PDB file of N, CA and C in Angstrom:
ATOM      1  N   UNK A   1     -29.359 -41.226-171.806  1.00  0.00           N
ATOM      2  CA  UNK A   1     -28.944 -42.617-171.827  1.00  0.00           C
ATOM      3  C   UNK A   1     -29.169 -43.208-170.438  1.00  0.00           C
ATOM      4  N   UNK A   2     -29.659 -44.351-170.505  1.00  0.00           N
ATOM      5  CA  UNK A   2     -29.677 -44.773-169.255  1.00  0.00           C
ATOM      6  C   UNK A   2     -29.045 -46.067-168.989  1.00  0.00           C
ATOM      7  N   UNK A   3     -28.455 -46.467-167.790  1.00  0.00           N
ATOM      8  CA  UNK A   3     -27.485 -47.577-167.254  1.00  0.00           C
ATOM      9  C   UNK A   3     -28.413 -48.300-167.176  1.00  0.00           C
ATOM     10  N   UNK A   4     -28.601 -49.849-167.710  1.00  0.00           N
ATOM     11  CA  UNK A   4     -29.476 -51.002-167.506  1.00  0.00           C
ATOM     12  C   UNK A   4     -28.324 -51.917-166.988  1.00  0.00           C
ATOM     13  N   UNK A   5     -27.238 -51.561-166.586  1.00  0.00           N
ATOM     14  CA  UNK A   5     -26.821 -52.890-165.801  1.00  0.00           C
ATOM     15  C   UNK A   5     -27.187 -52.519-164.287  1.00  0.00           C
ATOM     16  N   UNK A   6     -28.118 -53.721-163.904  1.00  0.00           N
ATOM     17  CA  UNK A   6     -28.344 -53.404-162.623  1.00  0.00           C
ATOM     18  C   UNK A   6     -27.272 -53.958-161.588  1.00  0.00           C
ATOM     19  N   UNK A   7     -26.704 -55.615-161.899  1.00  0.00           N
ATOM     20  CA  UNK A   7     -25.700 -55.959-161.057  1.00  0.00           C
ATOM     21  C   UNK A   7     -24.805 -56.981-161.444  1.00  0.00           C
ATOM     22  N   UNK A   8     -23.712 -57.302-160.714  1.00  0.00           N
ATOM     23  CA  UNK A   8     -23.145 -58.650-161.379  1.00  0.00           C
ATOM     24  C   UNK A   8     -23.537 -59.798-160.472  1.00  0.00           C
ATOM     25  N   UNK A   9     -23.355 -60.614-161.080  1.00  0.00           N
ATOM     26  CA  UNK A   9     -24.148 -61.796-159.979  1.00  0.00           C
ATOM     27  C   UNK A   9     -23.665 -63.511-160.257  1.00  0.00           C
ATOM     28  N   UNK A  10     -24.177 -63.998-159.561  1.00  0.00           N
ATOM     29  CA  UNK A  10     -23.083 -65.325-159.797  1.00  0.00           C
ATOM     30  C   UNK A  10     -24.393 -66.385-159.953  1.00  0.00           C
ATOM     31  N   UNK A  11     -24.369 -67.046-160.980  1.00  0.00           N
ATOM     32  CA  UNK A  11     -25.880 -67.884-161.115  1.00  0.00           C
ATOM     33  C   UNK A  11     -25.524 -69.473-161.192  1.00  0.00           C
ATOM     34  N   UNK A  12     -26.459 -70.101-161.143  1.00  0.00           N
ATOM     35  CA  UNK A  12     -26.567 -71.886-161.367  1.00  0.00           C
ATOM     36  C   UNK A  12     -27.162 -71.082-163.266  1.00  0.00           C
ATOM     37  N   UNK A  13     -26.442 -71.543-163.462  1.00  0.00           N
ATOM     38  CA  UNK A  13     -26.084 -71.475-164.989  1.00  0.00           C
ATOM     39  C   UNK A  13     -27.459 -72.219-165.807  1.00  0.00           C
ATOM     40  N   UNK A  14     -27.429 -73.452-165.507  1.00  0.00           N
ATOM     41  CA  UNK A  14     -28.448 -74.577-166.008  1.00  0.00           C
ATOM     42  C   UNK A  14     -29.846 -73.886-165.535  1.00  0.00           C
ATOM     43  N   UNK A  15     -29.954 -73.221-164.727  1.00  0.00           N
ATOM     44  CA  UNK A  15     -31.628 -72.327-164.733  1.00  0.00           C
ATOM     45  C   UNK A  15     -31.592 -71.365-165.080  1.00  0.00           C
ATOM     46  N   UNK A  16     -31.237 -71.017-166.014  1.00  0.00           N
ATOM     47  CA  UNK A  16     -31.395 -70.063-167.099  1.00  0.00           C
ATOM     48  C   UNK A  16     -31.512 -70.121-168.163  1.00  0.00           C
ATOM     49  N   UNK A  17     -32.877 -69.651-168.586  1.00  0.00           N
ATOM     50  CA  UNK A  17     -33.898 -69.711-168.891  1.00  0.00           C
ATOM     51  C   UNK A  17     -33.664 -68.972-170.409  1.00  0.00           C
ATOM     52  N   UNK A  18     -34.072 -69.940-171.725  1.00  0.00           N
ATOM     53  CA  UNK A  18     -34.188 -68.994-173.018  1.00  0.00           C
ATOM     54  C   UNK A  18     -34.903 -67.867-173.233  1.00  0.00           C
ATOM     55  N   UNK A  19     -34.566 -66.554-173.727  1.00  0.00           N
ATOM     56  CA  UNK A  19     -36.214 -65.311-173.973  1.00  0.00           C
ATOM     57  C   UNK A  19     -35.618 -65.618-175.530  1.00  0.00           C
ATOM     58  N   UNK A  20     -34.700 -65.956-176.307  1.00  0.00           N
ATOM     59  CA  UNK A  20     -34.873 -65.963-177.795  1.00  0.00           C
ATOM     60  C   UNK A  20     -35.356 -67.253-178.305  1.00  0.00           C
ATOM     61  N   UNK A  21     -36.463 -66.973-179.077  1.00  0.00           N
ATOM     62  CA  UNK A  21     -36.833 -68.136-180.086  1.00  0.00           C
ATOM     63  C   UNK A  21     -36.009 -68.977-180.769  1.00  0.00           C
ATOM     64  N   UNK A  22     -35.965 -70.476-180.376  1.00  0.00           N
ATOM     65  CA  UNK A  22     -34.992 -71.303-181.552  1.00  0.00           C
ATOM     66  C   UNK A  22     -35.123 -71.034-182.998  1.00  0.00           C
ATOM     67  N   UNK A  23     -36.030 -70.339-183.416  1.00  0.00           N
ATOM     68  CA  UNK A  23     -35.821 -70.358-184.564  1.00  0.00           C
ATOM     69  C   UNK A  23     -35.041 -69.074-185.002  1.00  0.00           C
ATOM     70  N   UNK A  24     -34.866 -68.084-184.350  1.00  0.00           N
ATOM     71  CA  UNK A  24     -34.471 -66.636-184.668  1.00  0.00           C
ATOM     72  C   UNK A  24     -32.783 -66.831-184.763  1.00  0.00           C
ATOM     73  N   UNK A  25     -32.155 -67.808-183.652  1.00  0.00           N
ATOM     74  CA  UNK A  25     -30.764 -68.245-183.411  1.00  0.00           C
ATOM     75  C   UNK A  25     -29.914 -68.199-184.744  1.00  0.00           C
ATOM     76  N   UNK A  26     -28.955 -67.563-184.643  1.00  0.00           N
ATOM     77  CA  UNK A  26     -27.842 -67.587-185.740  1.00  0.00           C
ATOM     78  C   UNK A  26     -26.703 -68.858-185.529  1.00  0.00           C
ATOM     79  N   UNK A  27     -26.991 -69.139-186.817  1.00  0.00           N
ATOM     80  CA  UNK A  27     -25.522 -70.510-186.861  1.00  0.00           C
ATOM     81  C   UNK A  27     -24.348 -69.691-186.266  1.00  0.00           C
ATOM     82  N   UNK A  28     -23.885 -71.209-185.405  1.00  0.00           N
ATOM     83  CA  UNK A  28     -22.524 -70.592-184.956  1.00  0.00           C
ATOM     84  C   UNK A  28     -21.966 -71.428-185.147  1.00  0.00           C
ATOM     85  N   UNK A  29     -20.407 -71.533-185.000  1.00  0.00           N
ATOM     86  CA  UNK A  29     -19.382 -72.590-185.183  1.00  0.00           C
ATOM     87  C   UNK A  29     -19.564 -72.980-183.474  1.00  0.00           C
ATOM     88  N   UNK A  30     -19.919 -73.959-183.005  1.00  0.00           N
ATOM     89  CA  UNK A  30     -19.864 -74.236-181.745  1.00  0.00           C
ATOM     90  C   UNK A  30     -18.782 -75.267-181.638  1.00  0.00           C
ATOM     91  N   UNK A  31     -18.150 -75.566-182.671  1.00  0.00           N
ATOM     92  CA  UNK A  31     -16.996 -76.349-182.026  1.00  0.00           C
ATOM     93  C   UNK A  31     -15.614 -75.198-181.714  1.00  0.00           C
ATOM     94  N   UNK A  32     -15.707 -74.214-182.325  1.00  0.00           N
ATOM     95  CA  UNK A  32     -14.563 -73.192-181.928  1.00  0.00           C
ATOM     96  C   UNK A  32     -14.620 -72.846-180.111  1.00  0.00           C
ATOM     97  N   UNK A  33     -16.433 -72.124-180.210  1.00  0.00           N
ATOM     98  CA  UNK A  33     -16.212 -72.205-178.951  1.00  0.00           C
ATOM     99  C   UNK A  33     -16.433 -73.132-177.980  1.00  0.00           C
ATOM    100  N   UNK A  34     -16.456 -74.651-178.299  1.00  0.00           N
ATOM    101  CA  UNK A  34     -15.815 -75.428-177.216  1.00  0.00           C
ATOM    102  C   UNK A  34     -14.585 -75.601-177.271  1.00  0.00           C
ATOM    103  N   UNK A  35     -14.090 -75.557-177.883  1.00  0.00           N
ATOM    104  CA  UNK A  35     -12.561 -75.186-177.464  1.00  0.00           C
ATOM    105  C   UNK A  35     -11.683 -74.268-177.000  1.00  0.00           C
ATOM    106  N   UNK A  36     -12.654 -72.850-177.433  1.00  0.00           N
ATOM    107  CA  UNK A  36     -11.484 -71.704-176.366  1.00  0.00           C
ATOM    108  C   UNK A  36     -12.514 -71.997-175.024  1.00  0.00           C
ATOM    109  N   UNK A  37     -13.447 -72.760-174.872  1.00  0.00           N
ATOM    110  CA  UNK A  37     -14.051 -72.715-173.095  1.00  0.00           C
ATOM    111  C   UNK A  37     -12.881 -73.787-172.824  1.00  0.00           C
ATOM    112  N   UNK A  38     -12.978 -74.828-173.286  1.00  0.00           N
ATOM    113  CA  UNK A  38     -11.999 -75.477-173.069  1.00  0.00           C
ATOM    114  C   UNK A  38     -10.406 -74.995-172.728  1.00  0.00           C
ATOM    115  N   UNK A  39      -9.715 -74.595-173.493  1.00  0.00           N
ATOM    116  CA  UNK A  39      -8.469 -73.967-173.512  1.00  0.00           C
ATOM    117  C   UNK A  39      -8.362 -72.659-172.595  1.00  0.00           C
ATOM    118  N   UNK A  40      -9.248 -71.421-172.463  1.00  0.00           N
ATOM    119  CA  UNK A  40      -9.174 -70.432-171.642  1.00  0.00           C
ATOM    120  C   UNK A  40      -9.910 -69.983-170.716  1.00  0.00           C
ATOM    121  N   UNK A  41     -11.109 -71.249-170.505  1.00  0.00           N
ATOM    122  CA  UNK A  41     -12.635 -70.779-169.374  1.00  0.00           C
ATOM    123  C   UNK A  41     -13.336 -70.219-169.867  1.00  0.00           C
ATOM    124  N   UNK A  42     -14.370 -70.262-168.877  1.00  0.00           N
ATOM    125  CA  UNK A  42     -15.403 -68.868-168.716  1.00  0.00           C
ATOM    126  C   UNK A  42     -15.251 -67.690-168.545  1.00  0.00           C
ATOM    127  N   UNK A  43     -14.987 -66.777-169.790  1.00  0.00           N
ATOM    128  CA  UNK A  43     -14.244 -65.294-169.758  1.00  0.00           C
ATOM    129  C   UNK A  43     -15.241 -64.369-169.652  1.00  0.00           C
ATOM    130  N   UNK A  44     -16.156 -64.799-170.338  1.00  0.00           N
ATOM    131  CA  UNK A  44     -17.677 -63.882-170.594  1.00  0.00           C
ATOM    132  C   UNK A  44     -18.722 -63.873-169.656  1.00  0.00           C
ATOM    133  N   UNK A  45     -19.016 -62.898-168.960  1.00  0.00           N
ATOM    134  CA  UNK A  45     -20.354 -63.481-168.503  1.00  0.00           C
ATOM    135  C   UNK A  45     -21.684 -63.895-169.570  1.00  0.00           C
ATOM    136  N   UNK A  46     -23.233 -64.144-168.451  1.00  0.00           N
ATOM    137  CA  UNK A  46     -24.093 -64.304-169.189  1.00  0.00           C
ATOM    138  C   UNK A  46     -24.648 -62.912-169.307  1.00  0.00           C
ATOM    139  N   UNK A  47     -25.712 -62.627-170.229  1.00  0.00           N
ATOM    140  CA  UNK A  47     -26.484 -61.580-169.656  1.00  0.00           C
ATOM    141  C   UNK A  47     -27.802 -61.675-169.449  1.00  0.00           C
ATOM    142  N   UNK A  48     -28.071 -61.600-168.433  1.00  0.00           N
ATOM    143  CA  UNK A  48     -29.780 -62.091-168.317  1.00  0.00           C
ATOM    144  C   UNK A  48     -30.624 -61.053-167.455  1.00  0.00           C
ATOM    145  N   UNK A  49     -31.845 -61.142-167.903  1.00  0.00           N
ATOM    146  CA  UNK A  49     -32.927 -59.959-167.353  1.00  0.00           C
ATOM    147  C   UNK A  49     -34.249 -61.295-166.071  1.00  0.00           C
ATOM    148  N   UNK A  50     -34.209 -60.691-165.093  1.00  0.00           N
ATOM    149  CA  UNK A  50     -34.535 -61.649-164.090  1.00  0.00           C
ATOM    150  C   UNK A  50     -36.392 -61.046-163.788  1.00  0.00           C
ATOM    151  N   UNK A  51     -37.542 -62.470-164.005  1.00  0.00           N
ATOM    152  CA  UNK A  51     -38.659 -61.818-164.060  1.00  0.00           C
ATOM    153  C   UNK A  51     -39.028 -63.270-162.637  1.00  0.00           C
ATOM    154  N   UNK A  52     -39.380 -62.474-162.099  1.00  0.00           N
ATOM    155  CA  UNK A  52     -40.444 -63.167-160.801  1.00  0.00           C
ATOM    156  C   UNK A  52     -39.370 -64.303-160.603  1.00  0.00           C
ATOM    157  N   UNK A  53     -38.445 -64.228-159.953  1.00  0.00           N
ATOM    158  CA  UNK A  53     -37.327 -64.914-159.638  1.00  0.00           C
ATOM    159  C   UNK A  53     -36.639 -66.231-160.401  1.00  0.00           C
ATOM    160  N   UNK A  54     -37.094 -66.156-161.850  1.00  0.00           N
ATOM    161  CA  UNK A  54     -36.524 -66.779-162.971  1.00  0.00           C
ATOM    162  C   UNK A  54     -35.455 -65.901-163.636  1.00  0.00           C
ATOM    163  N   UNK A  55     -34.213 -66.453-164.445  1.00  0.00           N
ATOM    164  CA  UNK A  55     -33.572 -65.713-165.230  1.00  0.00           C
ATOM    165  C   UNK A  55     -33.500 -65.912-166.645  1.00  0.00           C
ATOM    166  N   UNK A  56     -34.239 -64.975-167.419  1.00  0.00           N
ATOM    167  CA  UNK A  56     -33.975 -65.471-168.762  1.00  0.00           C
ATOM    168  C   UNK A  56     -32.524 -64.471-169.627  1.00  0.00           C
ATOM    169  N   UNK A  57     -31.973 -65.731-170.478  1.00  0.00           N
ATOM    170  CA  UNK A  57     -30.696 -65.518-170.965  1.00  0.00           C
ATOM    171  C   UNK A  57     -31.177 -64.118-172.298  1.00  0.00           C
ATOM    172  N   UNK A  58     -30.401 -63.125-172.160  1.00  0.00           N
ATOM    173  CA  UNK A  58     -30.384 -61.857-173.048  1.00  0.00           C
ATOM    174  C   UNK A  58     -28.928 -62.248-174.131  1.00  0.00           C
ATOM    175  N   UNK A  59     -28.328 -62.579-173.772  1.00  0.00           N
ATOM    176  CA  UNK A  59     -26.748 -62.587-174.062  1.00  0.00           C
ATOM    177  C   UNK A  59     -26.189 -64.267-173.671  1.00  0.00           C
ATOM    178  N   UNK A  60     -25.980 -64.452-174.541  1.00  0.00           N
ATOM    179  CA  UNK A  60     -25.143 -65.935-173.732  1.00  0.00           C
ATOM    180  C   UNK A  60     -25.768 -67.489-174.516  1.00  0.00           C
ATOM    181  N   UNK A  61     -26.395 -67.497-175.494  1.00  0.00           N
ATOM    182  CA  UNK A  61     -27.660 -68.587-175.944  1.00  0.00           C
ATOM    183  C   UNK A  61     -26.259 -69.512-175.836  1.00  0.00           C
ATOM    184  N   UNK A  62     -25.583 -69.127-176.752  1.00  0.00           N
ATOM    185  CA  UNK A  62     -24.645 -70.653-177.559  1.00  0.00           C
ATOM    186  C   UNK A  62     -23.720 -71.028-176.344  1.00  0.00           C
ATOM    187  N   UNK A  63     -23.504 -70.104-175.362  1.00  0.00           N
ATOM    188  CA  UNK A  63     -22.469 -70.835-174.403  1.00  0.00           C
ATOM    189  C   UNK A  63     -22.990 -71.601-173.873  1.00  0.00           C
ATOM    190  N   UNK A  64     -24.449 -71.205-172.998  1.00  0.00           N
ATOM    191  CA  UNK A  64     -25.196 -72.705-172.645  1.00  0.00           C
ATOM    192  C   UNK A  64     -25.492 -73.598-173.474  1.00  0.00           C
ATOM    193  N   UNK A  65     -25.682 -73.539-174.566  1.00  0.00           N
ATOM    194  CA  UNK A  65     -25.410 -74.489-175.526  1.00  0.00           C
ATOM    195  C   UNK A  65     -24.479 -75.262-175.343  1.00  0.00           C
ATOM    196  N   UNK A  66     -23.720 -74.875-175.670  1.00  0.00           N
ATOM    197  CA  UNK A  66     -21.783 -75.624-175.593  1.00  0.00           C
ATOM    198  C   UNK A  66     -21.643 -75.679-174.149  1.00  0.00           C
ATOM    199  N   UNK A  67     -21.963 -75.521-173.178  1.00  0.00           N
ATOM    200  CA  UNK A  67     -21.354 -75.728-171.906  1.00  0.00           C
ATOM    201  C   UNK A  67     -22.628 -77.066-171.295  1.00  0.00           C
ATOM    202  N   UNK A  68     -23.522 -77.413-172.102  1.00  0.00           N
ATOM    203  CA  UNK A  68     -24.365 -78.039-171.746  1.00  0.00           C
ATOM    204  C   UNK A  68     -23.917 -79.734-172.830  1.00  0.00           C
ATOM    205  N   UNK A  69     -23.089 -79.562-173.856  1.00  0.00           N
ATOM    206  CA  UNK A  69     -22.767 -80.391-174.797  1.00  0.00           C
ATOM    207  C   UNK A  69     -20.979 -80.946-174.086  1.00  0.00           C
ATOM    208  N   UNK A  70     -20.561 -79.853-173.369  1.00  0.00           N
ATOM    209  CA  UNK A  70     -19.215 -80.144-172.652  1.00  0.00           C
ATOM    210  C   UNK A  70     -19.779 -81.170-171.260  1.00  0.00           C
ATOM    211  N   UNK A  71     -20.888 -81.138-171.215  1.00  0.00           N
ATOM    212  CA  UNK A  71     -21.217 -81.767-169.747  1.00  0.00           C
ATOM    213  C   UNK A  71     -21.495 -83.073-170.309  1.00  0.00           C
ATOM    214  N   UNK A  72     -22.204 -82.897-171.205  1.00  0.00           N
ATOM    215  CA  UNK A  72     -22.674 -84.652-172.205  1.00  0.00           C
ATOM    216  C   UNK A  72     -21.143 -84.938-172.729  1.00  0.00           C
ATOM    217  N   UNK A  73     -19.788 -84.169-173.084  1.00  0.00           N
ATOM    218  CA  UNK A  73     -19.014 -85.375-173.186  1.00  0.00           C
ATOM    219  C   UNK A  73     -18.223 -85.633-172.011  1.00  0.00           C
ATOM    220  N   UNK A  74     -18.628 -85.439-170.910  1.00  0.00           N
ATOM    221  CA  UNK A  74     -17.694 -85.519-169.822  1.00  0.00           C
ATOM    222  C   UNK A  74     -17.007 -84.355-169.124  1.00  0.00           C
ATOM    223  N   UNK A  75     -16.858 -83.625-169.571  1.00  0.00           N
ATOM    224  CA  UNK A  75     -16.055 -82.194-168.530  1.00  0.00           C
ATOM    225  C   UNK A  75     -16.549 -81.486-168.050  1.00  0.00           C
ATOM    226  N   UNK A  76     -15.838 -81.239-166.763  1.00  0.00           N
ATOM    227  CA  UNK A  76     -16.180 -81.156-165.818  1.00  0.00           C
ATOM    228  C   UNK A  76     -17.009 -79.125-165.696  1.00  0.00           C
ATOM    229  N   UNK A  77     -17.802 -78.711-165.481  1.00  0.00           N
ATOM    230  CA  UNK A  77     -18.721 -77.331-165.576  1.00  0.00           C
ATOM    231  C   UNK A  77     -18.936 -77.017-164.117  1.00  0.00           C
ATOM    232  N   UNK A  78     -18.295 -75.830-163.631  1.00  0.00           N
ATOM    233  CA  UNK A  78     -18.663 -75.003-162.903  1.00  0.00           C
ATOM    234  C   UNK A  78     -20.160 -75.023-162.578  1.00  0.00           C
ATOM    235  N   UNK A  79     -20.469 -75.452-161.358  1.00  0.00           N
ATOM    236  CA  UNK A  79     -22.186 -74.984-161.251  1.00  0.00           C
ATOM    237  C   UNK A  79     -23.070 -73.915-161.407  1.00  0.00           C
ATOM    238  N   UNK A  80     -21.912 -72.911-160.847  1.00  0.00           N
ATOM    239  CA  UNK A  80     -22.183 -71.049-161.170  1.00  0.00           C
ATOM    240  C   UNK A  80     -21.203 -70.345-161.855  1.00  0.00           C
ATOM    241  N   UNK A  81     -21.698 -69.437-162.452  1.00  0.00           N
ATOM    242  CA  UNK A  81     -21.023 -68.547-163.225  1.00  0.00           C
ATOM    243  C   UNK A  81     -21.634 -67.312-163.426  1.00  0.00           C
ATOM    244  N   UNK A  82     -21.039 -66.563-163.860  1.00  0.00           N
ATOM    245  CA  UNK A  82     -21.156 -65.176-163.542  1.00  0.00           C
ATOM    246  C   UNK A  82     -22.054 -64.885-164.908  1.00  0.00           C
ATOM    247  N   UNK A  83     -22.648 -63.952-163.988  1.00  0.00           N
ATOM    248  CA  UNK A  83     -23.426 -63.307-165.061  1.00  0.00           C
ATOM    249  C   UNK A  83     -24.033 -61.499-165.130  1.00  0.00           C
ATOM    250  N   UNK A  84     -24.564 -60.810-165.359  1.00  0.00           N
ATOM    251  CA  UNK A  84     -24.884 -59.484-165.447  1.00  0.00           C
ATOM    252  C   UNK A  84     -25.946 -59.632-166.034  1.00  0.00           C
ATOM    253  N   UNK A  85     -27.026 -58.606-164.696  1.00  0.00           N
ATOM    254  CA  UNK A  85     -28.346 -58.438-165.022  1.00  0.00           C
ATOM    255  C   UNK A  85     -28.290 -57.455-164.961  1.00  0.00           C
ATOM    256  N   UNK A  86     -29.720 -56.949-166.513  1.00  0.00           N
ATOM    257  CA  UNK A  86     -30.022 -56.630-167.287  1.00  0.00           C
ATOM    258  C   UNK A  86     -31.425 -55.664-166.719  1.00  0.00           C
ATOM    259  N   UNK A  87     -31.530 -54.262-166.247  1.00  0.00           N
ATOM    260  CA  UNK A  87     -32.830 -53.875-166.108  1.00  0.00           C
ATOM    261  C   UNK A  87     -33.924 -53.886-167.615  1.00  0.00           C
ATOM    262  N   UNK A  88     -35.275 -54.394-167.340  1.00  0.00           N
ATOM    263  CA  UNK A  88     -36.219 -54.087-168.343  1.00  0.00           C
ATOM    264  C   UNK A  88     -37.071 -54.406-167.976  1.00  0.00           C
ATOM    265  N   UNK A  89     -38.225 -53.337-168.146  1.00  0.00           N
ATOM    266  CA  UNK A  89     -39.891 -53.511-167.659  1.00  0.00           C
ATOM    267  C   UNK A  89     -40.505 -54.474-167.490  1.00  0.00           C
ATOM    268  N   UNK A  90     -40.107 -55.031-168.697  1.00  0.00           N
ATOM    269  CA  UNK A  90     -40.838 -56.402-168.678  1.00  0.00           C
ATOM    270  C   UNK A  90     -40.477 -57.131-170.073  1.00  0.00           C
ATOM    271  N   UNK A  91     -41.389 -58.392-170.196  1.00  0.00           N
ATOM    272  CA  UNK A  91     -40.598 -59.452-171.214  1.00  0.00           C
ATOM    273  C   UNK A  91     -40.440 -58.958-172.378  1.00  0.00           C
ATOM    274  N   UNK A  92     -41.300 -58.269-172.888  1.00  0.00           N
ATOM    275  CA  UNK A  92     -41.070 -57.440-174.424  1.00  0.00           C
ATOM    276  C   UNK A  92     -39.833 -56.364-174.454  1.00  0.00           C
ATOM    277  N   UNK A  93     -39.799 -55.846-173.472  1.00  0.00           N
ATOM    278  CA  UNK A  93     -38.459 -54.681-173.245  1.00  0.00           C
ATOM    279  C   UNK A  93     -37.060 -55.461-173.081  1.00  0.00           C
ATOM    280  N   UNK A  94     -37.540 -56.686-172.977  1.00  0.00           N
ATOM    281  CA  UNK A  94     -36.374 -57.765-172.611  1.00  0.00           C
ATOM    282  C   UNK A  94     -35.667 -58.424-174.080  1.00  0.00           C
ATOM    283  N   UNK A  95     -37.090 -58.464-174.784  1.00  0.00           N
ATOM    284  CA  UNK A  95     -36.738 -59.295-175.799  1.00  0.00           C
ATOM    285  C   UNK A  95     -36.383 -58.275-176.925  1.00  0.00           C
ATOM    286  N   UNK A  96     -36.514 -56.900-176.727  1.00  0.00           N
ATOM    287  CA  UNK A  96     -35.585 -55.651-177.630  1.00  0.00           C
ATOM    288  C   UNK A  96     -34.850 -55.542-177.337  1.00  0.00           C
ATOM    289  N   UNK A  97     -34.610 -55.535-176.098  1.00  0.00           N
ATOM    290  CA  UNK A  97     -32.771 -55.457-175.999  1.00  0.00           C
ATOM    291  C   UNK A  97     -32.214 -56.419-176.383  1.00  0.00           C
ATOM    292  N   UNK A  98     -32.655 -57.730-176.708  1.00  0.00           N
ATOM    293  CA  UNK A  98     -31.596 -59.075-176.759  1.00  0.00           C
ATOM    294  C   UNK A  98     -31.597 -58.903-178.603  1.00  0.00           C
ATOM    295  N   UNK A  99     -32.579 -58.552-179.341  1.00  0.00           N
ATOM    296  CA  UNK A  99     -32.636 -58.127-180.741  1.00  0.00           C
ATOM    297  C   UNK A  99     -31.754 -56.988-181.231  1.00  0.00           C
ATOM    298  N   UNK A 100     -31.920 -56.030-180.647  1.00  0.00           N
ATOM    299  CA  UNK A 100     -31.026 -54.791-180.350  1.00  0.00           C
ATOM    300  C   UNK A 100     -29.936 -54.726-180.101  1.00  0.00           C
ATOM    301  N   UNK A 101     -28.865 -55.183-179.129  1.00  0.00           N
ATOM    302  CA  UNK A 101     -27.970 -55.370-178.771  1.00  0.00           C
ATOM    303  C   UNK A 101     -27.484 -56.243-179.368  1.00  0.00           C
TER     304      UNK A 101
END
């Protein structure tokens, strides 16, 4: 078995970058989770795998979603937030783990 968390890290949230296809995305109730971000924060990190000093999101699609829909109605978003990167070779090894996991 091998450890792919390489580190924890604190990111500008808004440059981070999709690796899953909009079309692959599972319905979510996104009004639930604007309301526990609302009611209890940012509990979760993101998880993202970092290629040539971009970060694309592994873990995390719908929170930037909803944390990007909390900014369009007014409230107020942390610029950074935490996140955990993800070792993988490269973009295909990236995009099995985000299928996988």
């Amino acid at each position: 078995m091998k450890d792919r968390i390489k580190q924890s890290i604190k990111l500008d949230w808004q440059k981070i970058k999709p690796l899953q296809p909009e079309n692959v995305k599972l319905p979510y109730n996104t009004a639930h989770l604007k309301k526990s971000l609302l009611k209890y924060g940012f509990s979760l990190p993101f998880y993202v795998w970092q290629n040539e000093g971009e970060y694309y999101c592994i873990d995390g699609h719908h929170r930037l979603d909803v944390l990007n829909e909390l900014i369009a109605d007014g409230h107020k978003v942390p610029k950074e937030l935490n996140a955990v990167e993800i070792e993988a070779k490269d973009r295909k090894e990236a995009i099995a783990i985000l299928v996988d996991v």
